[in-house]
PDB file of C-alpha atoms in Angstrom:
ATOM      1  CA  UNK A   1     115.755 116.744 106.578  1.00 44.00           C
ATOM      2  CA  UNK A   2     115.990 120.149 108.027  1.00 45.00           C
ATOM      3  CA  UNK A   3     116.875 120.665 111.845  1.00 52.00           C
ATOM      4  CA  UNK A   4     113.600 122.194 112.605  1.00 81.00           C
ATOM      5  CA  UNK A   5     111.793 118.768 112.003  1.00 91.00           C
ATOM      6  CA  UNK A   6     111.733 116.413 115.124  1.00 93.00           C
ATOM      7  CA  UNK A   7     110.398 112.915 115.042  1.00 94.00           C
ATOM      8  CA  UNK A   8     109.251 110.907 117.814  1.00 95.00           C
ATOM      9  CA  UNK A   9     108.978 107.170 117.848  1.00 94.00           C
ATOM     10  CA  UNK A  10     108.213 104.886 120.339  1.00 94.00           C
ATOM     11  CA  UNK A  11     106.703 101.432 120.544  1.00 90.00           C
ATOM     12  CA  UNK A  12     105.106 102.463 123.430  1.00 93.00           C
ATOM     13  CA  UNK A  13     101.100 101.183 122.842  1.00 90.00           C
ATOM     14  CA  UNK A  14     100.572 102.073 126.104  1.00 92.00           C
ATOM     15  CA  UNK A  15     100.802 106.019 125.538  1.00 95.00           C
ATOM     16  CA  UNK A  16      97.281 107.576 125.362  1.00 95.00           C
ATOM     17  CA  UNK A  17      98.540 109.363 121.823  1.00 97.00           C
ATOM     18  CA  UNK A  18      98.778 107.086 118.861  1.00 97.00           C
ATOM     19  CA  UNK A  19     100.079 109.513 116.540  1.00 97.00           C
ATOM     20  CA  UNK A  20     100.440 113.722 116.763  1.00 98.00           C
ATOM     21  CA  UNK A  21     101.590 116.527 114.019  1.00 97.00           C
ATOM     22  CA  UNK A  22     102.323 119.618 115.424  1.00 97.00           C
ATOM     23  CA  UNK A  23     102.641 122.147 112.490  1.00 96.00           C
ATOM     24  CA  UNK A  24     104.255 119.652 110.051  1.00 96.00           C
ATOM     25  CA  UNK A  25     105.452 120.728 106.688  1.00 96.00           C
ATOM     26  CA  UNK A  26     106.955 118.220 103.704  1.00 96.00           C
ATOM     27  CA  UNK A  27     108.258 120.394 100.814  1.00 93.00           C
ATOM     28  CA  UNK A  28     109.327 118.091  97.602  1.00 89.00           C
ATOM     29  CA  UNK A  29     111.345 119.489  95.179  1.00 85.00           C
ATOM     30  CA  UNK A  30     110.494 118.861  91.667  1.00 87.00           C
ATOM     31  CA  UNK A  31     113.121 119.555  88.528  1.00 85.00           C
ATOM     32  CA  UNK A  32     112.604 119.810  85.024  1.00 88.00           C
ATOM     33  CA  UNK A  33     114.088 115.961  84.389  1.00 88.00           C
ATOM     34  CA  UNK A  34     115.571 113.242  85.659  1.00 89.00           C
ATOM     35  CA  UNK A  35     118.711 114.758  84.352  1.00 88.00           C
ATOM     36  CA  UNK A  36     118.810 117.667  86.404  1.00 84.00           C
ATOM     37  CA  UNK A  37     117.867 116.080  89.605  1.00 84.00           C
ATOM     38  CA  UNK A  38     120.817 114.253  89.011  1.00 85.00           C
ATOM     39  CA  UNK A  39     123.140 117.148  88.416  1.00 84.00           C
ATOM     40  CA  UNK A  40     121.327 118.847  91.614  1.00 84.00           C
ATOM     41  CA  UNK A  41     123.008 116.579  93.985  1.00 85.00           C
ATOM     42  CA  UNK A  42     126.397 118.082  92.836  1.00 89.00           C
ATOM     43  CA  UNK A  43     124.785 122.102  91.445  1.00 85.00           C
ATOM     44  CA  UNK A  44     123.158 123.290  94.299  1.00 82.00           C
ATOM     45  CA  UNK A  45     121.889 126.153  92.377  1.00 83.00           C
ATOM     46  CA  UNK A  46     119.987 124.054  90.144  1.00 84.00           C
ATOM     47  CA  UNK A  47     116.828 125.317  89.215  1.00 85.00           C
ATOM     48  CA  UNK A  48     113.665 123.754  90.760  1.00 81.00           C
ATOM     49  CA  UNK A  49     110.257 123.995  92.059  1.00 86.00           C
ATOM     50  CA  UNK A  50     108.959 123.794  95.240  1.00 87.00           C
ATOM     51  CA  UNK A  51     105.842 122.387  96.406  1.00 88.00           C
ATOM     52  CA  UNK A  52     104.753 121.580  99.843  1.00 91.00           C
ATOM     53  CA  UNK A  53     102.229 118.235 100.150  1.00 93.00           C
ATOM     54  CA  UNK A  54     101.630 119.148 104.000  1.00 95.00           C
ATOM     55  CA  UNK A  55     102.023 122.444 104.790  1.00 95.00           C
ATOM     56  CA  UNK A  56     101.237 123.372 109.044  1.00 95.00           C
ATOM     57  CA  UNK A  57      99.604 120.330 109.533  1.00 96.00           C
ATOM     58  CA  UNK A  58      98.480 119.488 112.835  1.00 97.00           C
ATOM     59  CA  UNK A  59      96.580 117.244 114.700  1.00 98.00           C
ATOM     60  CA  UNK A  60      96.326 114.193 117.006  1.00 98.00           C
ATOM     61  CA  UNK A  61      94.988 110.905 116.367  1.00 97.00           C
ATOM     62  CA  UNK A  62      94.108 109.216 120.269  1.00 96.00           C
ATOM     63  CA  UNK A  63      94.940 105.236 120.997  1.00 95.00           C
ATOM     64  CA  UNK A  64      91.900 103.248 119.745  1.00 92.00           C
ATOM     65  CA  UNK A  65      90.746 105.873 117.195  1.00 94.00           C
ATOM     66  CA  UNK A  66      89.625 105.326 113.772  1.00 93.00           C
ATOM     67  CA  UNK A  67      90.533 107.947 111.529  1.00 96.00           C
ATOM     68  CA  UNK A  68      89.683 108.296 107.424  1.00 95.00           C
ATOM     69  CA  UNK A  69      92.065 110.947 105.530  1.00 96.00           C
ATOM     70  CA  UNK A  70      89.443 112.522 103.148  1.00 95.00           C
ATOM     71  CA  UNK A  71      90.655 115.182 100.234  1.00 93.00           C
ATOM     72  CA  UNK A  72      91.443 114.782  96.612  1.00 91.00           C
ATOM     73  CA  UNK A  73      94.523 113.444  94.572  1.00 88.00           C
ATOM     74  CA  UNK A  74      96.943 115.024  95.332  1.00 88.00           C
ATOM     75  CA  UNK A  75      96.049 116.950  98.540  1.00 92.00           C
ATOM     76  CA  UNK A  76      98.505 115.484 100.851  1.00 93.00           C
ATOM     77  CA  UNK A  77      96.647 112.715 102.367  1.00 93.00           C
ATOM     78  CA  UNK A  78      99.657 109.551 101.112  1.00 89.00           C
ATOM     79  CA  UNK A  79     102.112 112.038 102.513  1.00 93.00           C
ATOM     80  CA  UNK A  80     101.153 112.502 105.659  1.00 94.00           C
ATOM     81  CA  UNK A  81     100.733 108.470 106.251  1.00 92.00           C
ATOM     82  CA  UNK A  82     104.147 108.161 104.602  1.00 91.00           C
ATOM     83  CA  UNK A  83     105.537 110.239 107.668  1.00 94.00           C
ATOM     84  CA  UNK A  84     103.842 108.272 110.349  1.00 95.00           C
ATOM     85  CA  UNK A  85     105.630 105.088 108.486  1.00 89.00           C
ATOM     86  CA  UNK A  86     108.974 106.568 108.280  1.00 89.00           C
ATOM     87  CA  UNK A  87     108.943 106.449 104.375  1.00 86.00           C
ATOM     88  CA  UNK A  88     109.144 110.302 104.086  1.00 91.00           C
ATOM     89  CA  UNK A  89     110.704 112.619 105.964  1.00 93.00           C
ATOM     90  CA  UNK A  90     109.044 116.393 107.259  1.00 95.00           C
ATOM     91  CA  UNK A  91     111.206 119.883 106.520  1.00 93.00           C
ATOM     92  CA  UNK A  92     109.572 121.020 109.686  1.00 95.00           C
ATOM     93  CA  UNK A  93     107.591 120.541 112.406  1.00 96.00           C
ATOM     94  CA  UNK A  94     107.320 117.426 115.013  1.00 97.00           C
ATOM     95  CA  UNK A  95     105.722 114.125 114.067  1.00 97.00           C
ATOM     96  CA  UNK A  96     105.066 111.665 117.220  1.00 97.00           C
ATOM     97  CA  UNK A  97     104.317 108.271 116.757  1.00 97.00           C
ATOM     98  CA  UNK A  98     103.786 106.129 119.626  1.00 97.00           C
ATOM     99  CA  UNK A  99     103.494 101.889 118.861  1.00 93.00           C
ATOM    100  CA  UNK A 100     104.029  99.719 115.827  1.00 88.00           C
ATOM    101  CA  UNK A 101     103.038 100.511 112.719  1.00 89.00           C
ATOM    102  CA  UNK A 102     101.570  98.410 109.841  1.00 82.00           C
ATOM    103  CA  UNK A 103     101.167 100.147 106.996  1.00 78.00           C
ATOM    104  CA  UNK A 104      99.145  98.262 104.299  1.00 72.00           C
ATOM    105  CA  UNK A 105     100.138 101.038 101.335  1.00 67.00           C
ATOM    106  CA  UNK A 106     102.086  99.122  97.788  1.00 61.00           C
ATOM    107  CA  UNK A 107     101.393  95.681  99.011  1.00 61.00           C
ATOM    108  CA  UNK A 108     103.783  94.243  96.645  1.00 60.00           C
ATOM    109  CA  UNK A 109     106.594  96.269  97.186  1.00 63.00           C
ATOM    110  CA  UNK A 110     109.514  95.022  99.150  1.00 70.00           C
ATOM    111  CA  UNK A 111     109.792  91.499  97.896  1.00 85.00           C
ATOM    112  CA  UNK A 112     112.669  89.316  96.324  1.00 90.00           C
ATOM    113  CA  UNK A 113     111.943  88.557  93.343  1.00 90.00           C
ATOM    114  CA  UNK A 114     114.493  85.836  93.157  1.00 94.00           C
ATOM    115  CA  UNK A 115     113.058  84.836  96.930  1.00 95.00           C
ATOM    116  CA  UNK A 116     110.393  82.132  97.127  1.00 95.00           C
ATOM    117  CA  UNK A 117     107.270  83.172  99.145  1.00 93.00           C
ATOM    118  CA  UNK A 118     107.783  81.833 102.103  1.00 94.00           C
ATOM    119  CA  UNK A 119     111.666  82.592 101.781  1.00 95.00           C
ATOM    120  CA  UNK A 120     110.172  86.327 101.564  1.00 93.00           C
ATOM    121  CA  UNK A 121     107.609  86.038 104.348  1.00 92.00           C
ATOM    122  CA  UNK A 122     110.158  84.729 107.111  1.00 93.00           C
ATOM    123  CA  UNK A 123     112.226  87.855 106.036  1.00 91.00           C
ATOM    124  CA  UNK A 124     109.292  90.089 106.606  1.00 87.00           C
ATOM    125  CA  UNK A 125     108.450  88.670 109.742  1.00 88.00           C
ATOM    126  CA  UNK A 126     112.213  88.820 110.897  1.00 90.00           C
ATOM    127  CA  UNK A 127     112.140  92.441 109.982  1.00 83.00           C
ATOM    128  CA  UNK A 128     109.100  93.035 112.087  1.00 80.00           C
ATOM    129  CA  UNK A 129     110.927  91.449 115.469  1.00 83.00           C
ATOM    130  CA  UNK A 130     108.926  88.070 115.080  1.00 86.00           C
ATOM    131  CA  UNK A 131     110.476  84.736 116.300  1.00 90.00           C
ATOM    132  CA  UNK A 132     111.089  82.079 114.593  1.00 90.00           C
ATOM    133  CA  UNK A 133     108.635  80.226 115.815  1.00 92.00           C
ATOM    134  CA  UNK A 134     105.771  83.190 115.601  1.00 90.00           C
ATOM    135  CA  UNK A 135     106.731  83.702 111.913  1.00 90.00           C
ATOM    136  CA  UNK A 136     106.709  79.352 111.193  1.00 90.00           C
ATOM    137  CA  UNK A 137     102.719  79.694 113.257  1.00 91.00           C
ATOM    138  CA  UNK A 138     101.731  82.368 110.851  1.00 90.00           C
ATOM    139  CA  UNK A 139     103.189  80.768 107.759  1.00 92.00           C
ATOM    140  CA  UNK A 140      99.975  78.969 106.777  1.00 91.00           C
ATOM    141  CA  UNK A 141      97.286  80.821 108.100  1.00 90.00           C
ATOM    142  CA  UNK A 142      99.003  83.796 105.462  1.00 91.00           C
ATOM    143  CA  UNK A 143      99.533  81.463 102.516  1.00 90.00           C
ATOM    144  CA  UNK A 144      95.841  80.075 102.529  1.00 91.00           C
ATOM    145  CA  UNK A 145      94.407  83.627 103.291  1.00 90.00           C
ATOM    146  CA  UNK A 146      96.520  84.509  99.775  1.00 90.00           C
ATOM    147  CA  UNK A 147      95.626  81.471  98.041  1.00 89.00           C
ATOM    148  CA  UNK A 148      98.620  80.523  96.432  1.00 88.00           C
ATOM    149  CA  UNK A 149      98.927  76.925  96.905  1.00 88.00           C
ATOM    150  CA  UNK A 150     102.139  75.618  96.166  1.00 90.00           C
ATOM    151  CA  UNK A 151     103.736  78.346  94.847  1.00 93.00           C
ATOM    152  CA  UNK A 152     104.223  79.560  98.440  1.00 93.00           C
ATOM    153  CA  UNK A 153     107.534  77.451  97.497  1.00 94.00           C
ATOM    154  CA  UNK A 154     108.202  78.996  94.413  1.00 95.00           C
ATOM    155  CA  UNK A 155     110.242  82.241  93.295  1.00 96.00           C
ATOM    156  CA  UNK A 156     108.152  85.074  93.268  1.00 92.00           C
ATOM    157  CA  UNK A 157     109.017  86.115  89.650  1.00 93.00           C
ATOM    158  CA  UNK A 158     107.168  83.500  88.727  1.00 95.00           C
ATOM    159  CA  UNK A 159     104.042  85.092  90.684  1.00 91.00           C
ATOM    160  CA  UNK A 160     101.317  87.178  88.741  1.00 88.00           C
ATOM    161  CA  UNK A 161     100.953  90.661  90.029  1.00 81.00           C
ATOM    162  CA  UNK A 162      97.567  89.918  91.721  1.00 82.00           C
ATOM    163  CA  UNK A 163      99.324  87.044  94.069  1.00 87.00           C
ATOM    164  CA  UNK A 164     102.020  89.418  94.970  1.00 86.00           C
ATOM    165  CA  UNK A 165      99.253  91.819  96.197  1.00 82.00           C
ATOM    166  CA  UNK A 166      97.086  89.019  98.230  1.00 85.00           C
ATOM    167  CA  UNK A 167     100.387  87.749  99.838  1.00 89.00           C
ATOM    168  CA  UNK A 168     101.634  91.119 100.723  1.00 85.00           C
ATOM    169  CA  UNK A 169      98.066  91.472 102.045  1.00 84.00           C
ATOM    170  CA  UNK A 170      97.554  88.360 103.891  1.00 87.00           C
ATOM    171  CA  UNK A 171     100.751  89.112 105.977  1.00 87.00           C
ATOM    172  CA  UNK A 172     100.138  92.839 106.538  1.00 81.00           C
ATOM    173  CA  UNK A 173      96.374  91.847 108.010  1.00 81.00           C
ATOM    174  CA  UNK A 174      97.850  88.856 109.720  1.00 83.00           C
ATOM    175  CA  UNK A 175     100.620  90.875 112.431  1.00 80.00           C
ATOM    176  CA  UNK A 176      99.168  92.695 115.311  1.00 78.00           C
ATOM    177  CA  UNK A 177      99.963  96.331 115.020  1.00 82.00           C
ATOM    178  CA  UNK A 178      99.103  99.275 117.195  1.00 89.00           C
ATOM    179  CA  UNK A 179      98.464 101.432 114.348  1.00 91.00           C
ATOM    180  CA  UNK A 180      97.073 100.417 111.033  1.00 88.00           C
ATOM    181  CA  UNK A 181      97.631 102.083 108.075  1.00 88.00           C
ATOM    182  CA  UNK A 182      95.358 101.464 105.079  1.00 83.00           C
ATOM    183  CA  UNK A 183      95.846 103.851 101.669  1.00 76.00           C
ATOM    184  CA  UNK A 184      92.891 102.728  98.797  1.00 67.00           C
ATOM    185  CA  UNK A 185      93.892  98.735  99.345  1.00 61.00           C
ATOM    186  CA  UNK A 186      90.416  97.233  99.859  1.00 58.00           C
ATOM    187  CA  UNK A 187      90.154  96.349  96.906  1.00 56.00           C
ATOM    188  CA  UNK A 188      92.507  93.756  96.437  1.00 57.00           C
ATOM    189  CA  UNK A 189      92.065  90.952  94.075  1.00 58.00           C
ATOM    190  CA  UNK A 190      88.767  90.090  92.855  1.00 65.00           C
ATOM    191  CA  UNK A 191      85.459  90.331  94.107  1.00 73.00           C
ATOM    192  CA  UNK A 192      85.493  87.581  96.246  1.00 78.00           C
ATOM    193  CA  UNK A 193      88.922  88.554  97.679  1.00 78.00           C
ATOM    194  CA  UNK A 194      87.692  92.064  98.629  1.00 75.00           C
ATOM    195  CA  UNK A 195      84.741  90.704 100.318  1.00 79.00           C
ATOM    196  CA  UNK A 196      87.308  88.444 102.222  1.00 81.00           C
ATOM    197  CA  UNK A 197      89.733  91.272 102.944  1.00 79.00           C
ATOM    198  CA  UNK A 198      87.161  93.495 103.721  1.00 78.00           C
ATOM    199  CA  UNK A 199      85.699  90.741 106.468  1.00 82.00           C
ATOM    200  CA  UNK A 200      89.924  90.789 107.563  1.00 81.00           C
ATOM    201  CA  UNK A 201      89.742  94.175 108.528  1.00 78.00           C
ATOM    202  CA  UNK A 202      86.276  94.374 110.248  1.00 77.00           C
ATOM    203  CA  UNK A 203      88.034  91.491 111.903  1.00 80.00           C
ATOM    204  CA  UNK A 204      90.842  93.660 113.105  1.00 77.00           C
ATOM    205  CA  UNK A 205      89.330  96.652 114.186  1.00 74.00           C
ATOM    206  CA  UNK A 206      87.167  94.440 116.350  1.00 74.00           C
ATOM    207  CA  UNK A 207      90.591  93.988 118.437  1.00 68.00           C
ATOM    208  CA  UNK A 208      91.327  96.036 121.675  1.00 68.00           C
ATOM    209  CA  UNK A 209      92.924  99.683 120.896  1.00 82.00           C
ATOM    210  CA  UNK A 210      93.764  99.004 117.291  1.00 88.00           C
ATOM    211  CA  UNK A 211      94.556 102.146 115.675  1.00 93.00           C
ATOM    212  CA  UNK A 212      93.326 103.113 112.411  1.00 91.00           C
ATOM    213  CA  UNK A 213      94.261 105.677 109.728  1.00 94.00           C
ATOM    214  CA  UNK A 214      92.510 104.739 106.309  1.00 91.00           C
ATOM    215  CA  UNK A 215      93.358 106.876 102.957  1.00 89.00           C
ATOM    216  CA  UNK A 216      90.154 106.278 100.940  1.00 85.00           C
ATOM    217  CA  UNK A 217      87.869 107.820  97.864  1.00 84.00           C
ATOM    218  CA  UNK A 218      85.075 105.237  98.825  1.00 85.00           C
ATOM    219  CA  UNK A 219      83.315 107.786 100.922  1.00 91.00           C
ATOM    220  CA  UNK A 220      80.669 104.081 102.283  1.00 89.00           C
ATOM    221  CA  UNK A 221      84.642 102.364 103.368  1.00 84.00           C
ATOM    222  CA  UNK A 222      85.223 105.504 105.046  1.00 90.00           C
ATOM    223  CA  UNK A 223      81.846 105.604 107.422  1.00 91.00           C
ATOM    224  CA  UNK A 224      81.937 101.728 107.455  1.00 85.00           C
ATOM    225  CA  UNK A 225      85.573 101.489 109.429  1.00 86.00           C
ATOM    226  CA  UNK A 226      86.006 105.006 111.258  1.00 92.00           C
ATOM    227  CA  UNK A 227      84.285 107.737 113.165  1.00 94.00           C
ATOM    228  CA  UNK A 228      86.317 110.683 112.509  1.00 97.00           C
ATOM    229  CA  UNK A 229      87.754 112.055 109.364  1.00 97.00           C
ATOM    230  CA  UNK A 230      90.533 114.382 108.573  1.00 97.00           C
ATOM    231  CA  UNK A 231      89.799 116.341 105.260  1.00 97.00           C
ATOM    232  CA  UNK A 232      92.929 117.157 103.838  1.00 96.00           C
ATOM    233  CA  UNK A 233      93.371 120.230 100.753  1.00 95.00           C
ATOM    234  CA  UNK A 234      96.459 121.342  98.884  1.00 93.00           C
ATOM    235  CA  UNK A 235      98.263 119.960 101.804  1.00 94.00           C
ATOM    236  CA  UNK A 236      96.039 121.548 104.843  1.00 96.00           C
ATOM    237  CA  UNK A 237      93.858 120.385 107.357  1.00 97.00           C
ATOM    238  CA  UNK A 238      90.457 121.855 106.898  1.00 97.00           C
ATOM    239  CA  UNK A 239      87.828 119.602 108.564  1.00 97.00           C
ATOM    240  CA  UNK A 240      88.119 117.678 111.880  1.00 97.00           C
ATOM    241  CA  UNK A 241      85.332 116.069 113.310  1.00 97.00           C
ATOM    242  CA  UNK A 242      82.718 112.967 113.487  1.00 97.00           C
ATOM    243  CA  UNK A 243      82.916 110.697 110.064  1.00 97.00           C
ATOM    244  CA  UNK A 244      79.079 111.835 108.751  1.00 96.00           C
ATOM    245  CA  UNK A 245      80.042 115.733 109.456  1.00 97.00           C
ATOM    246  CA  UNK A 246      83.387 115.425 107.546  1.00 97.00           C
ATOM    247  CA  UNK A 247      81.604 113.087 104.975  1.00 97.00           C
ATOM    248  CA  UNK A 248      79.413 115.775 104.213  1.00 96.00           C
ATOM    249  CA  UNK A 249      81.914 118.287 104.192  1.00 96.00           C
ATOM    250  CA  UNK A 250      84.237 116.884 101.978  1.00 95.00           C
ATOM    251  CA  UNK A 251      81.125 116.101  99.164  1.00 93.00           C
ATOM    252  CA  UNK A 252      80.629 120.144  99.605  1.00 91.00           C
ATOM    253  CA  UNK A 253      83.926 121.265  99.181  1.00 87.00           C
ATOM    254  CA  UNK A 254      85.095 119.340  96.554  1.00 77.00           C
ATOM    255  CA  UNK A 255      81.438 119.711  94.284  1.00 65.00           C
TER     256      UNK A 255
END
C-alpha cells in the first residue's frame, strides 16, 4: 500500500460518520500470466498493466443510512466495499470506517473444510469478539435459520455448496453489526430461502442505526432496502442522491 493511503478504523458506533472516502484510488496491476506475476515479485521491471477500480472516489455514508452502490460489472462498486471490509487495500487517499462491519459478500468463503459446522461457527463467532456463551445462544437459532439438521455436526466437506451458502448466511444476518455490507447475496438458496432471507434483512434494517451498503443489479432490492444510491462508472462516482433519482439515473446512463 502506498504511504499516501490512510485508513481509519474504529469501532466507535457512536460517531455520526459510518463510513467516508476522501479521494480514494485502488490501482490493480494485471500481468500477462500467472507466470509473470510470479516473477514480478522478484523483476520489478516486469511488464504490466495498470488499471484503477476506484479512481478519486469520495463520499460519506452517515450512521443509520441506507446506501445501494449502482453501476455496471466491473465499475468499481465490489472494490470499494472490499475497502470498507479491510479485504483490499487503497494506493491513495483516506478511507474512514467507524463501527463493526459485517460484510455478507462470498458467504462460503472462510470455512474449514475438515471443521464440522458448528466447529466452524464457534470459530467465526470467536473471531468476531463473541463469548462463549453469546456464540453457544446463537448456535441454534443459525443452524435452523440454515436448515441443516444434523449435519450442523458434520464436516463441512461433506456439505453441498448451497448449505455452505445458507450457513454462512444465517450467521452473517444473525450478529449485530453497525454496518452491513450486502454484494448481490439475496438470492441465496431457493425460492423459499430468498423469501426467508429477504424477510432477515427487512428484519435488520428495522434495528436502531443499522448501517447499510448493498451492491445490487436488482434495481426493485435497491429501492426496497435504501434511500440513497451511489452510481459508480469505470471506477467514479457520478450520481449521489435519493434512491428513485439515482434509480433513474443509472437506467439512463447505462441504456
Amino acid at each position: 500500500m502506498s504511504s499516501k493511503a490512510r485508513i481509519i478504523e474504529t469501532d466507535d458506533a457512536t460517531n455520526p460518520i459510518a463510513v467516508k472516502f476522501e479521494h480514494v484510488t485502488k490501482t490493480y496491476r494485471l500481468y500477462k500470466n500467472d507466470r509473470a506475476r510470479f516473477l514480478a515479485a522478484f523483476w520489478p521491471r516486469m511488464h504490466y498493466d495498470k488499471v484503477d477500480a476506484n479512481k478519486d472516489l469520495s463520499f460519506t455514508i452517515e450512521r443509520g443510512e441506507s446506501v445501494a452502490f449502482l453501476g455496471a460489472n466491473g465499475a468499481g462498486k465490489s472494490t470499494a466495499l472490499k475497502i470498507v471490509t479491510g479485504v483490499a487495500t487503497p494506493a491513495s487517499g483516506t478511507v474512514e470506517v467507524h463501527g463493526r462491519v459485517s460484510a455478507l459478500l462470498d458467504l462460503s468463503a472462510g470455512f474449514d473444510a475438515e471443521l464440522t459446522g458448528r466447529e466452524n461457527l464457534i470459530l467465526r463467532g470467536r473471531l468476531w469478539g463473541m463469548s462463549s456463551s453469546q456464540i453457544h445462544e446463537l448456535l441454534p437459532e443459525i443452524a435452523d435459520f440454515a436448515e441443516i439438521g444434523k449435519f450442523i455436526d458434520q464436516p463441512m466437506r461433506t456439505y453441498s455448496s448451497g448449505m455452505k451458502t445458507r450457513l454462512g448466511f444465517a450467521f452473517a444476518s444473525s450478529i449485530k453489526p453497525d454496518i452491513l455490507i450486502l454484494d448481490e447475496v439475496l438470492a441465496v438458496g431457493d425460492r423459499r430461502f430468498s423469501a426467508k432471507s429477504l424477510e432477515r434483512m427487512q428484519e435488520i434494517m428495522a434495528g436502531d442505526n443499522v448501517t447499510l451498503l448493498f451492491v445490487t443489479h436488482s434495481l426493485s432490492h435497491a429501492e426496497n432496502f435504501c434511500k440513497r444510491a451511489l452510481v459508480i462508472d469505470h471506477g467514479q462516482l457520478k450520481f449521489d442522491g435519493p434512491i428513485q433519482e439515482g434509480i433513474e439515473f443509472y437506467k439512463t446512463s447505462s441504456s
